[in-house]
mmCIF file of C-alpha atoms in Angstrom:
data_model
loop_
_atom_site.group_PDB
_atom_site.id
_atom_site.type_symbol
_atom_site.label_atom_id
_atom_site.label_comp_id
_atom_site.label_asym_id
_atom_site.label_seq_id
_atom_site.Cartn_x
_atom_site.Cartn_y
_atom_site.Cartn_z
ATOM 1 C CA MET A 1031 148.282 -162.642 -85.124
ATOM 2 C CA GLU A 1032 147.903 -165.893 -82.866
ATOM 3 C CA TYR A 1033 150.803 -164.725 -80.417
ATOM 4 C CA VAL A 1034 148.293 -160.787 -79.944
ATOM 5 C CA PHE A 1035 145.688 -163.139 -79.605
ATOM 6 C CA VAL A 1036 147.056 -164.203 -76.698
ATOM 7 C CA ALA A 1037 148.953 -160.797 -75.418
ATOM 8 C CA THR A 1038 145.233 -159.323 -75.847
ATOM 9 C CA GLY A 1039 143.523 -162.173 -73.749
ATOM 10 C CA LEU A 1040 146.084 -161.423 -71.470
ATOM 11 C CA VAL A 1041 144.939 -157.791 -71.148
ATOM 12 C CA CYS A 1042 141.636 -158.385 -71.332
ATOM 13 C CA LEU A 1043 141.996 -161.069 -68.015
ATOM 14 C CA PHE A 1044 144.046 -158.842 -66.086
ATOM 15 C CA LEU A 1045 142.223 -155.765 -66.469
ATOM 16 C CA GLY A 1046 137.987 -157.838 -66.099
ATOM 17 C CA GLY A 1047 139.868 -159.389 -62.797
ATOM 18 C CA ASP A 1048 140.782 -156.053 -61.401
ATOM 19 C CA TRP A 1049 137.887 -154.209 -62.355
ATOM 20 C CA LEU A 1050 135.365 -157.804 -61.429
ATOM 21 C CA VAL A 1051 137.299 -157.353 -57.966
ATOM 22 C CA LYS A 1052 136.969 -154.256 -56.987
ATOM 23 C CA GLY A 1053 133.308 -154.685 -57.562
ATOM 24 C CA ALA A 1054 132.683 -157.590 -55.712
ATOM 25 C CA ILE A 1055 134.765 -156.264 -52.425
ATOM 26 C CA ALA A 1056 132.481 -152.874 -53.097
ATOM 27 C CA LEU A 1057 128.642 -155.231 -52.870
ATOM 28 C CA SER A 1058 130.509 -157.085 -50.095
ATOM 29 C CA ALA A 1059 131.092 -154.452 -47.574
ATOM 30 C CA LYS A 1060 127.954 -153.229 -48.449
ATOM 31 C CA LEU A 1061 126.462 -155.924 -46.627
ATOM 32 C CA GLY A 1062 129.270 -156.264 -43.916
ATOM 33 C CA LEU A 1063 130.779 -159.729 -44.469
ATOM 34 C CA PRO A 1064 134.082 -159.715 -42.995
ATOM 35 C CA THR A 1065 137.602 -159.291 -44.003
ATOM 36 C CA PHE A 1066 139.386 -162.663 -44.153
ATOM 37 C CA LEU A 1067 135.905 -163.809 -45.493
ATOM 38 C CA ILE A 1068 135.707 -161.353 -48.196
ATOM 39 C CA SER A 1069 139.806 -161.612 -49.650
ATOM 40 C CA LEU A 1070 139.357 -165.318 -49.401
ATOM 41 C CA THR A 1071 135.060 -165.624 -50.885
ATOM 42 C CA VAL A 1072 135.259 -162.717 -53.471
ATOM 43 C CA VAL A 1073 138.167 -162.174 -53.440
ATOM 44 C CA GLY A 1074 140.020 -165.320 -53.879
ATOM 45 C CA PHE A 1075 136.877 -166.446 -56.091
ATOM 46 C CA GLY A 1076 136.502 -163.609 -57.779
ATOM 47 C CA THR A 1077 140.314 -163.515 -59.031
ATOM 48 C CA SER A 1078 140.546 -166.715 -60.044
ATOM 49 C CA MET A 1079 137.203 -165.917 -63.118
ATOM 50 C CA PRO A 1080 140.049 -165.927 -65.496
ATOM 51 C CA GLU A 1081 140.882 -169.250 -64.225
ATOM 52 C CA LEU A 1082 136.874 -170.392 -64.905
ATOM 53 C CA LEU A 1083 136.425 -168.994 -68.559
ATOM 54 C CA VAL A 1084 139.995 -170.205 -69.803
ATOM 55 C CA SER A 1085 139.565 -173.613 -68.472
ATOM 56 C CA VAL A 1086 135.518 -174.471 -69.619
ATOM 57 C CA ARG A 1087 136.824 -172.667 -72.487
ATOM 58 C CA ALA A 1088 139.186 -175.062 -73.198
ATOM 59 C CA ALA A 1089 137.200 -176.988 -72.806
ATOM 60 C CA PHE A 1090 134.580 -176.345 -75.060
ATOM 61 C CA ALA A 1091 136.934 -176.093 -77.304
ATOM 62 C CA ASN A 1092 138.866 -180.068 -77.041
ATOM 63 C CA ALA A 1093 142.118 -178.923 -75.446
ATOM 64 C CA PRO A 1094 141.597 -180.023 -71.782
ATOM 65 C CA GLY A 1095 145.493 -180.229 -71.307
ATOM 66 C CA ILE A 1096 145.177 -176.172 -71.506
ATOM 67 C CA ALA A 1097 142.148 -176.516 -68.677
ATOM 68 C CA LEU A 1098 144.180 -179.451 -66.446
ATOM 69 C CA GLY A 1099 147.878 -177.574 -67.309
ATOM 70 C CA ASN A 1100 145.972 -173.892 -66.250
ATOM 71 C CA VAL A 1101 144.808 -175.177 -62.664
ATOM 72 C CA VAL A 1102 147.847 -176.658 -61.746
ATOM 73 C CA GLY A 1103 149.728 -174.544 -63.249
ATOM 74 C CA SER A 1104 147.642 -171.136 -61.380
ATOM 75 C CA ASN A 1105 147.981 -172.980 -58.070
ATOM 76 C CA ILE A 1106 151.585 -173.855 -57.855
ATOM 77 C CA ALA A 1107 152.301 -170.140 -59.790
ATOM 78 C CA ASN A 1108 149.993 -169.080 -56.371
ATOM 79 C CA ILE A 1109 152.230 -170.125 -54.070
ATOM 80 C CA LEU A 1110 155.539 -170.052 -55.473
ATOM 81 C CA LEU A 1111 155.175 -166.895 -57.629
ATOM 82 C CA ILE A 1112 153.233 -164.939 -56.391
ATOM 83 C CA ILE A 1113 153.029 -165.750 -52.153
ATOM 84 C CA GLY A 1114 156.857 -164.869 -52.999
ATOM 85 C CA LEU A 1115 157.182 -161.799 -54.853
ATOM 86 C CA ALA A 1116 154.743 -160.048 -51.312
ATOM 87 C CA ALA A 1117 156.931 -161.603 -49.079
ATOM 88 C CA VAL A 1118 159.482 -160.269 -49.909
ATOM 89 C CA ILE A 1119 158.130 -157.017 -50.418
ATOM 90 C CA ALA A 1120 156.006 -157.314 -46.878
ATOM 91 C CA PRO A 1121 156.934 -160.858 -44.584
ATOM 92 C CA MET A 1122 153.238 -162.314 -43.950
ATOM 93 C CA SER A 1123 151.863 -163.884 -41.142
ATOM 94 C CA SER A 1124 148.534 -165.311 -40.843
ATOM 95 C CA THR A 1125 146.691 -166.365 -37.024
ATOM 96 C CA SER A 1126 143.500 -166.115 -37.991
ATOM 97 C CA ARG A 1127 140.852 -168.760 -36.437
ATOM 98 C CA SER A 1128 139.770 -168.719 -39.888
ATOM 99 C CA SER A 1129 143.009 -168.958 -42.153
ATOM 100 C CA LYS A 1130 143.975 -172.326 -40.610
ATOM 101 C CA ARG A 1131 140.716 -173.918 -41.653
ATOM 102 C CA ASP A 1132 140.791 -172.945 -44.560
ATOM 103 C CA LEU A 1133 145.137 -173.706 -44.826
ATOM 104 C CA VAL A 1134 143.368 -177.332 -44.092
ATOM 105 C CA VAL A 1135 141.159 -177.445 -46.436
ATOM 106 C CA MET A 1136 143.493 -176.516 -49.103
ATOM 107 C CA LEU A 1137 145.552 -178.657 -48.602
ATOM 108 C CA ALA A 1138 142.972 -181.374 -48.376
ATOM 109 C CA ALA A 1139 141.670 -180.625 -51.216
ATOM 110 C CA THR A 1140 145.035 -180.107 -53.100
ATOM 111 C CA ALA A 1141 145.677 -183.882 -52.647
ATOM 112 C CA MET A 1142 142.432 -185.313 -52.918
ATOM 113 C CA LEU A 1143 143.239 -184.013 -56.902
ATOM 114 C CA ALA A 1144 146.827 -185.076 -56.646
ATOM 115 C CA MET A 1145 145.024 -188.517 -56.289
ATOM 116 C CA MET A 1146 143.077 -188.108 -59.006
ATOM 117 C CA LEU A 1147 145.601 -187.506 -61.026
ATOM 118 C CA TYR A 1148 146.750 -191.015 -60.747
ATOM 119 C CA VAL A 1149 143.405 -192.287 -62.638
ATOM 120 C CA GLY A 1150 144.533 -191.428 -65.440
ATOM 121 C CA THR A 1151 140.903 -188.865 -66.198
ATOM 122 C CA ILE A 1152 138.810 -186.803 -64.350
ATOM 123 C CA GLY A 1153 135.245 -187.420 -65.244
ATOM 124 C CA PHE A 1154 131.710 -186.639 -64.432
ATOM 125 C CA GLY A 1155 131.240 -188.314 -60.977
ATOM 126 C CA PHE A 1156 134.589 -186.462 -59.991
ATOM 127 C CA GLY A 1157 132.613 -183.277 -61.389
ATOM 128 C CA ILE A 1158 130.174 -183.498 -58.984
ATOM 129 C CA VAL A 1159 132.886 -184.601 -55.903
ATOM 130 C CA MET A 1160 134.404 -181.246 -56.300
ATOM 131 C CA VAL A 1161 131.084 -179.293 -56.733
ATOM 132 C CA VAL A 1162 129.599 -180.000 -54.096
ATOM 133 C CA LEU A 1163 132.948 -179.843 -51.893
ATOM 134 C CA LEU A 1164 132.806 -176.275 -53.107
ATOM 135 C CA ALA A 1165 129.098 -175.395 -51.628
ATOM 136 C CA LEU A 1166 129.349 -177.156 -48.923
ATOM 137 C CA TYR A 1167 132.643 -175.610 -47.561
ATOM 138 C CA LEU A 1168 131.099 -172.110 -49.035
ATOM 139 C CA ALA A 1169 127.820 -172.833 -47.035
ATOM 140 C CA PHE A 1170 130.719 -173.578 -43.773
ATOM 141 C CA ALA A 1171 132.717 -170.506 -44.138
ATOM 142 C CA TYR A 1172 130.199 -168.357 -44.279
ATOM 143 C CA VAL A 1173 128.327 -169.607 -41.241
ATOM 144 C CA GLN A 1174 131.493 -169.604 -39.287
ATOM 145 C CA ASP A 1175 132.983 -166.331 -40.443
ATOM 146 C CA CYS A 1176 129.783 -163.895 -39.769
ATOM 147 C CA ALA A 1177 129.883 -165.100 -36.210
ATOM 148 C CA ILE A 1178 133.287 -162.103 -36.388
ATOM 149 C CA GLY A 1179 131.887 -160.144 -37.646
ATOM 150 C CA ALA A 1180 132.658 -156.350 -40.217
ATOM 151 C CA GLY A 1181 136.289 -156.087 -40.580
ATOM 152 C CA GLU A 1182 137.583 -153.368 -42.661
ATOM 153 C CA ILE A 1183 136.852 -152.258 -46.461
ATOM 154 C CA GLU A 1184 139.725 -150.359 -48.312
ATOM 155 C CA GLU A 1185 137.344 -146.370 -48.513
ATOM 156 C CA GLY A 1186 137.474 -145.859 -51.325
ATOM 157 C CA LEU A 1187 135.705 -149.052 -52.700
ATOM 158 C CA ALA A 1188 133.006 -148.930 -50.139
ATOM 159 C CA HIS A 1189 131.465 -145.614 -50.791
ATOM 160 C CA ILE A 1190 130.870 -146.357 -54.509
ATOM 161 C CA THR A 1191 128.009 -146.458 -55.841
ATOM 162 C CA PRO A 1192 126.108 -148.856 -57.162
ATOM 163 C CA VAL A 1193 125.685 -148.191 -59.917
ATOM 164 C CA ARG A 1194 129.611 -148.164 -60.920
ATOM 165 C CA VAL A 1195 129.652 -151.410 -58.849
ATOM 166 C CA GLY A 1196 127.113 -153.255 -60.849
ATOM 167 C CA LEU A 1197 129.482 -150.949 -64.127
ATOM 168 C CA LEU A 1198 132.316 -152.249 -62.848
ATOM 169 C CA LEU A 1199 130.486 -156.693 -62.818
ATOM 170 C CA VAL A 1200 129.342 -156.478 -65.803
ATOM 171 C CA SER A 1201 132.377 -154.712 -67.510
ATOM 172 C CA GLY A 1202 135.114 -157.475 -65.445
ATOM 173 C CA MET A 1203 132.575 -160.080 -66.492
ATOM 174 C CA GLY A 1204 132.360 -158.978 -69.892
ATOM 175 C CA LEU A 1205 136.778 -158.611 -70.459
ATOM 176 C CA LEU A 1206 137.160 -161.905 -68.583
ATOM 177 C CA ALA A 1207 134.757 -163.570 -71.023
ATOM 178 C CA ILE A 1208 136.552 -161.608 -74.407
ATOM 179 C CA GLY A 1209 139.911 -162.457 -72.670
ATOM 180 C CA ALA A 1210 139.633 -166.066 -71.820
ATOM 181 C CA ASP A 1211 138.428 -166.571 -75.860
ATOM 182 C CA LEU A 1212 141.305 -164.931 -77.357
ATOM 183 C CA LEU A 1213 143.345 -166.293 -74.849
ATOM 184 C CA VAL A 1214 142.675 -169.718 -75.587
ATOM 185 C CA ARG A 1215 141.777 -169.514 -79.765
ATOM 186 C CA GLY A 1216 145.815 -168.093 -79.751
ATOM 187 C CA ALA A 1217 147.950 -170.479 -76.786
ATOM 188 C CA THR A 1218 146.302 -173.676 -78.784
ATOM 189 C CA VAL A 1219 147.971 -172.547 -82.114
ATOM 190 C CA VAL A 1220 150.807 -171.589 -80.178
ATOM 191 C CA ALA A 1221 151.630 -174.811 -78.655
ATOM 192 C CA ALA A 1222 151.080 -176.549 -82.021
ATOM 193 C CA ASP A 1223 153.417 -173.674 -84.127
ATOM 194 C CA LEU A 1224 156.281 -174.253 -81.996
ATOM 195 C CA GLY A 1225 155.976 -178.135 -80.966
ATOM 196 C CA VAL A 1226 154.440 -178.476 -77.138
ATOM 197 C CA SER A 1227 151.599 -179.961 -75.859
ATOM 198 C CA ASN A 1228 148.973 -177.654 -74.558
ATOM 199 C CA ALA A 1229 149.849 -179.090 -71.067
ATOM 200 C CA ILE A 1230 152.488 -177.669 -71.187
ATOM 201 C CA ILE A 1231 150.319 -173.548 -72.949
ATOM 202 C CA GLY A 1232 148.246 -174.187 -70.100
ATOM 203 C CA LEU A 1233 151.527 -175.368 -67.591
ATOM 204 C CA THR A 1234 153.193 -171.712 -68.399
ATOM 205 C CA VAL A 1235 151.645 -169.027 -70.177
ATOM 206 C CA VAL A 1236 147.777 -169.389 -69.385
ATOM 207 C CA ALA A 1237 148.633 -170.352 -65.670
ATOM 208 C CA VAL A 1238 151.603 -167.598 -65.273
ATOM 209 C CA GLY A 1239 148.196 -164.613 -67.223
ATOM 210 C CA THR A 1240 145.455 -166.378 -65.862
ATOM 211 C CA SER A 1241 147.217 -165.326 -61.705
ATOM 212 C CA LEU A 1242 147.695 -161.926 -62.850
ATOM 213 C CA PRO A 1243 144.207 -160.699 -61.059
ATOM 214 C CA GLU A 1244 146.082 -162.317 -57.707
ATOM 215 C CA LEU A 1245 149.229 -161.273 -58.468
ATOM 216 C CA ALA A 1246 148.369 -157.731 -59.316
ATOM 217 C CA THR A 1247 146.043 -158.397 -55.706
ATOM 218 C CA SER A 1248 148.336 -159.781 -53.608
ATOM 219 C CA ILE A 1249 151.347 -157.397 -53.946
ATOM 220 C CA ALA A 1250 148.451 -154.566 -53.190
ATOM 221 C CA ALA A 1251 148.173 -156.575 -50.197
ATOM 222 C CA ALA A 1252 151.524 -156.658 -49.120
ATOM 223 C CA LEU A 1253 152.362 -152.998 -50.200
ATOM 224 C CA LYS A 1254 149.282 -151.837 -47.493
ATOM 225 C CA ARG A 1255 151.334 -154.588 -45.286
ATOM 226 C CA GLN A 1256 147.625 -156.697 -45.318
ATOM 227 C CA SER A 1257 149.270 -159.842 -45.390
ATOM 228 C CA ASP A 1258 145.861 -161.502 -44.195
ATOM 229 C CA ILE A 1259 144.680 -160.106 -47.841
ATOM 230 C CA ALA A 1260 147.269 -161.662 -49.477
ATOM 231 C CA ILE A 1261 147.034 -165.107 -47.985
ATOM 232 C CA GLY A 1262 143.093 -165.161 -48.302
ATOM 233 C CA ASN A 1263 143.574 -164.606 -52.007
ATOM 234 C CA VAL A 1264 146.053 -167.324 -52.434
ATOM 235 C CA ILE A 1265 143.700 -169.991 -50.423
ATOM 236 C CA GLY A 1266 140.368 -169.054 -51.510
ATOM 237 C CA SER A 1267 142.251 -169.154 -55.605
ATOM 238 C CA ASN A 1268 143.578 -172.595 -55.010
ATOM 239 C CA ILE A 1269 140.409 -173.544 -53.026
ATOM 240 C CA PHE A 1270 137.974 -172.234 -55.859
ATOM 241 C CA ASN A 1271 140.644 -173.448 -58.687
ATOM 242 C CA ILE A 1272 140.507 -176.556 -57.609
ATOM 243 C CA LEU A 1273 136.859 -177.700 -56.836
ATOM 244 C CA GLY A 1274 135.346 -175.141 -58.742
ATOM 245 C CA ILE A 1275 137.148 -175.154 -62.381
ATOM 246 C CA LEU A 1276 138.446 -177.930 -62.021
ATOM 247 C CA GLY A 1277 135.110 -179.863 -61.385
ATOM 248 C CA LEU A 1278 132.926 -177.709 -63.447
ATOM 249 C CA THR A 1279 135.179 -178.511 -66.624
ATOM 250 C CA ALA A 1280 134.760 -182.164 -65.152
ATOM 251 C CA LEU A 1281 130.784 -181.770 -66.392
ATOM 252 C CA ILE A 1282 131.414 -180.182 -69.360
ATOM 253 C CA SER A 1283 134.071 -182.319 -71.136
ATOM 254 C CA PRO A 1284 136.185 -185.775 -69.161
ATOM 255 C CA ILE A 1285 139.791 -184.200 -68.813
ATOM 256 C CA PRO A 1286 142.344 -186.713 -69.846
ATOM 257 C CA VAL A 1287 145.822 -186.412 -67.337
ATOM 258 C CA ALA A 1288 148.669 -186.426 -69.246
ATOM 259 C CA GLU A 1289 151.865 -187.997 -67.720
ATOM 260 C CA ARG A 1290 153.904 -184.786 -67.057
ATOM 261 C CA PHE A 1291 150.898 -183.607 -63.907
ATOM 262 C CA ILE A 1292 151.445 -187.396 -62.112
ATOM 263 C CA VAL A 1293 155.827 -187.446 -62.440
ATOM 264 C CA ILE A 1294 156.005 -183.775 -62.396
ATOM 265 C CA ASP A 1295 153.471 -181.473 -61.736
ATOM 266 C CA GLY A 1296 151.208 -182.990 -58.874
ATOM 267 C CA TRP A 1297 153.520 -183.421 -56.786
ATOM 268 C CA THR A 1298 155.444 -179.890 -57.198
ATOM 269 C CA MET A 1299 151.786 -178.427 -56.447
ATOM 270 C CA LEU A 1300 151.280 -180.677 -53.491
ATOM 271 C CA ALA A 1301 154.279 -180.111 -52.188
ATOM 272 C CA THR A 1302 154.703 -176.337 -52.150
ATOM 273 C CA THR A 1303 151.241 -176.285 -50.520
ATOM 274 C CA ALA A 1304 152.006 -178.441 -47.561
ATOM 275 C CA ILE A 1305 155.573 -175.993 -47.170
ATOM 276 C CA LEU A 1306 153.167 -172.192 -47.251
ATOM 277 C CA VAL A 1307 150.262 -174.863 -44.960
ATOM 278 C CA ALA A 1308 152.773 -175.998 -42.224
ATOM 279 C CA LEU A 1309 154.913 -172.488 -42.863
ATOM 280 C CA LEU A 1310 151.431 -170.298 -41.597
ATOM 281 C CA LEU A 1311 150.278 -172.939 -39.566
ATOM 282 C CA LEU A 1312 153.926 -173.304 -37.316
ATOM 283 C CA GLY A 1313 153.426 -169.511 -36.540
ATOM 284 C CA ARG A 1314 156.620 -169.078 -39.182
ATOM 285 C CA GLY A 1315 155.103 -166.780 -41.039
ATOM 286 C CA ILE A 1316 156.985 -166.138 -44.461
ATOM 287 C CA GLY A 1317 159.857 -163.617 -44.758
ATOM 288 C CA ARG A 1318 161.470 -162.078 -47.501
ATOM 289 C CA ILE A 1319 163.971 -164.971 -47.160
ATOM 290 C CA MET A 1320 161.629 -167.358 -47.576
ATOM 291 C CA GLY A 1321 159.978 -165.633 -50.038
ATOM 292 C CA ALA A 1322 162.940 -165.246 -52.278
ATOM 293 C CA LEU A 1323 163.098 -169.009 -52.548
ATOM 294 C CA PHE A 1324 160.270 -169.915 -53.073
ATOM 295 C CA LEU A 1325 160.721 -167.394 -55.724
ATOM 296 C CA VAL A 1326 164.172 -169.527 -56.641
ATOM 297 C CA LEU A 1327 161.932 -172.195 -56.865
ATOM 298 C CA TYR A 1328 159.835 -171.396 -59.196
ATOM 299 C CA ALA A 1329 162.232 -170.052 -61.589
ATOM 300 C CA GLY A 1330 163.902 -174.383 -61.457
ATOM 301 C CA TYR A 1331 160.116 -175.179 -62.085
ATOM 302 C CA MET A 1332 159.160 -173.364 -65.022
ATOM 303 C CA ILE A 1333 163.538 -174.750 -66.215
ATOM 304 C CA THR A 1334 161.148 -178.177 -66.314
ATOM 305 C CA MET A 1335 158.912 -176.982 -69.035
ATOM 306 C CA ALA A 1336 162.483 -176.900 -71.362
#
């Protein structure tokens, strides 16, 4: 039955994330926000709602290994798996001033988390720091990007009725809450049955499962040759995963750090983030060959779980 919980939870997270993002984009379009700001905040943070709810639920369920594994695993998957797949579909690049700023913020947040891992426990104090940094970053991004002006929004989403927007938002949040509960409940029991740690389950099944909204959004953007949305989605998601999700989770319950996060996963997350930032800041972009290499690297990383 626990495997049914996991599968049902993943489906609920995927549908809930998709509906929430669509509703949020439509709402943002009516406010006249810039395209990259929407992809960074509304899309990027909206697709991270599964990670948020799963991590908070894991904290309350006394399974902090799932919470940390979820965030670290999702950030690695966002870059190697999602950007890799999107780049194979269509080469990606981003030259906007906003994306360069946010790439630096993402790298700084990732480096900060990598250093926190060595403390051994991500506690209340770290949680406060991360939440405050997220609030300051959002305020700065909003003020700076609103001067750019509104961008183009998908026609079908820009003109949906306010009632449908509300239904999408409420239904999306509801499905996310149900999916998070089922996934954590099932994954915890599955981990015990298989004799593996909560950290491994968080880094694999939970991380990939909660990244499904980012995967769907980025692939859709790649098919439409909208690389700014695909890249902004991943950047925003990774920043929110670290500063928002881990910050809020640490406020609820201290997060102990398993040894493998220090030895393998923290360094993998930092290295993949640095590679992505370097490729985009140097203007090289990510072509199909590099996208395929990202996928190979992700397969190699998953082998370390065996």
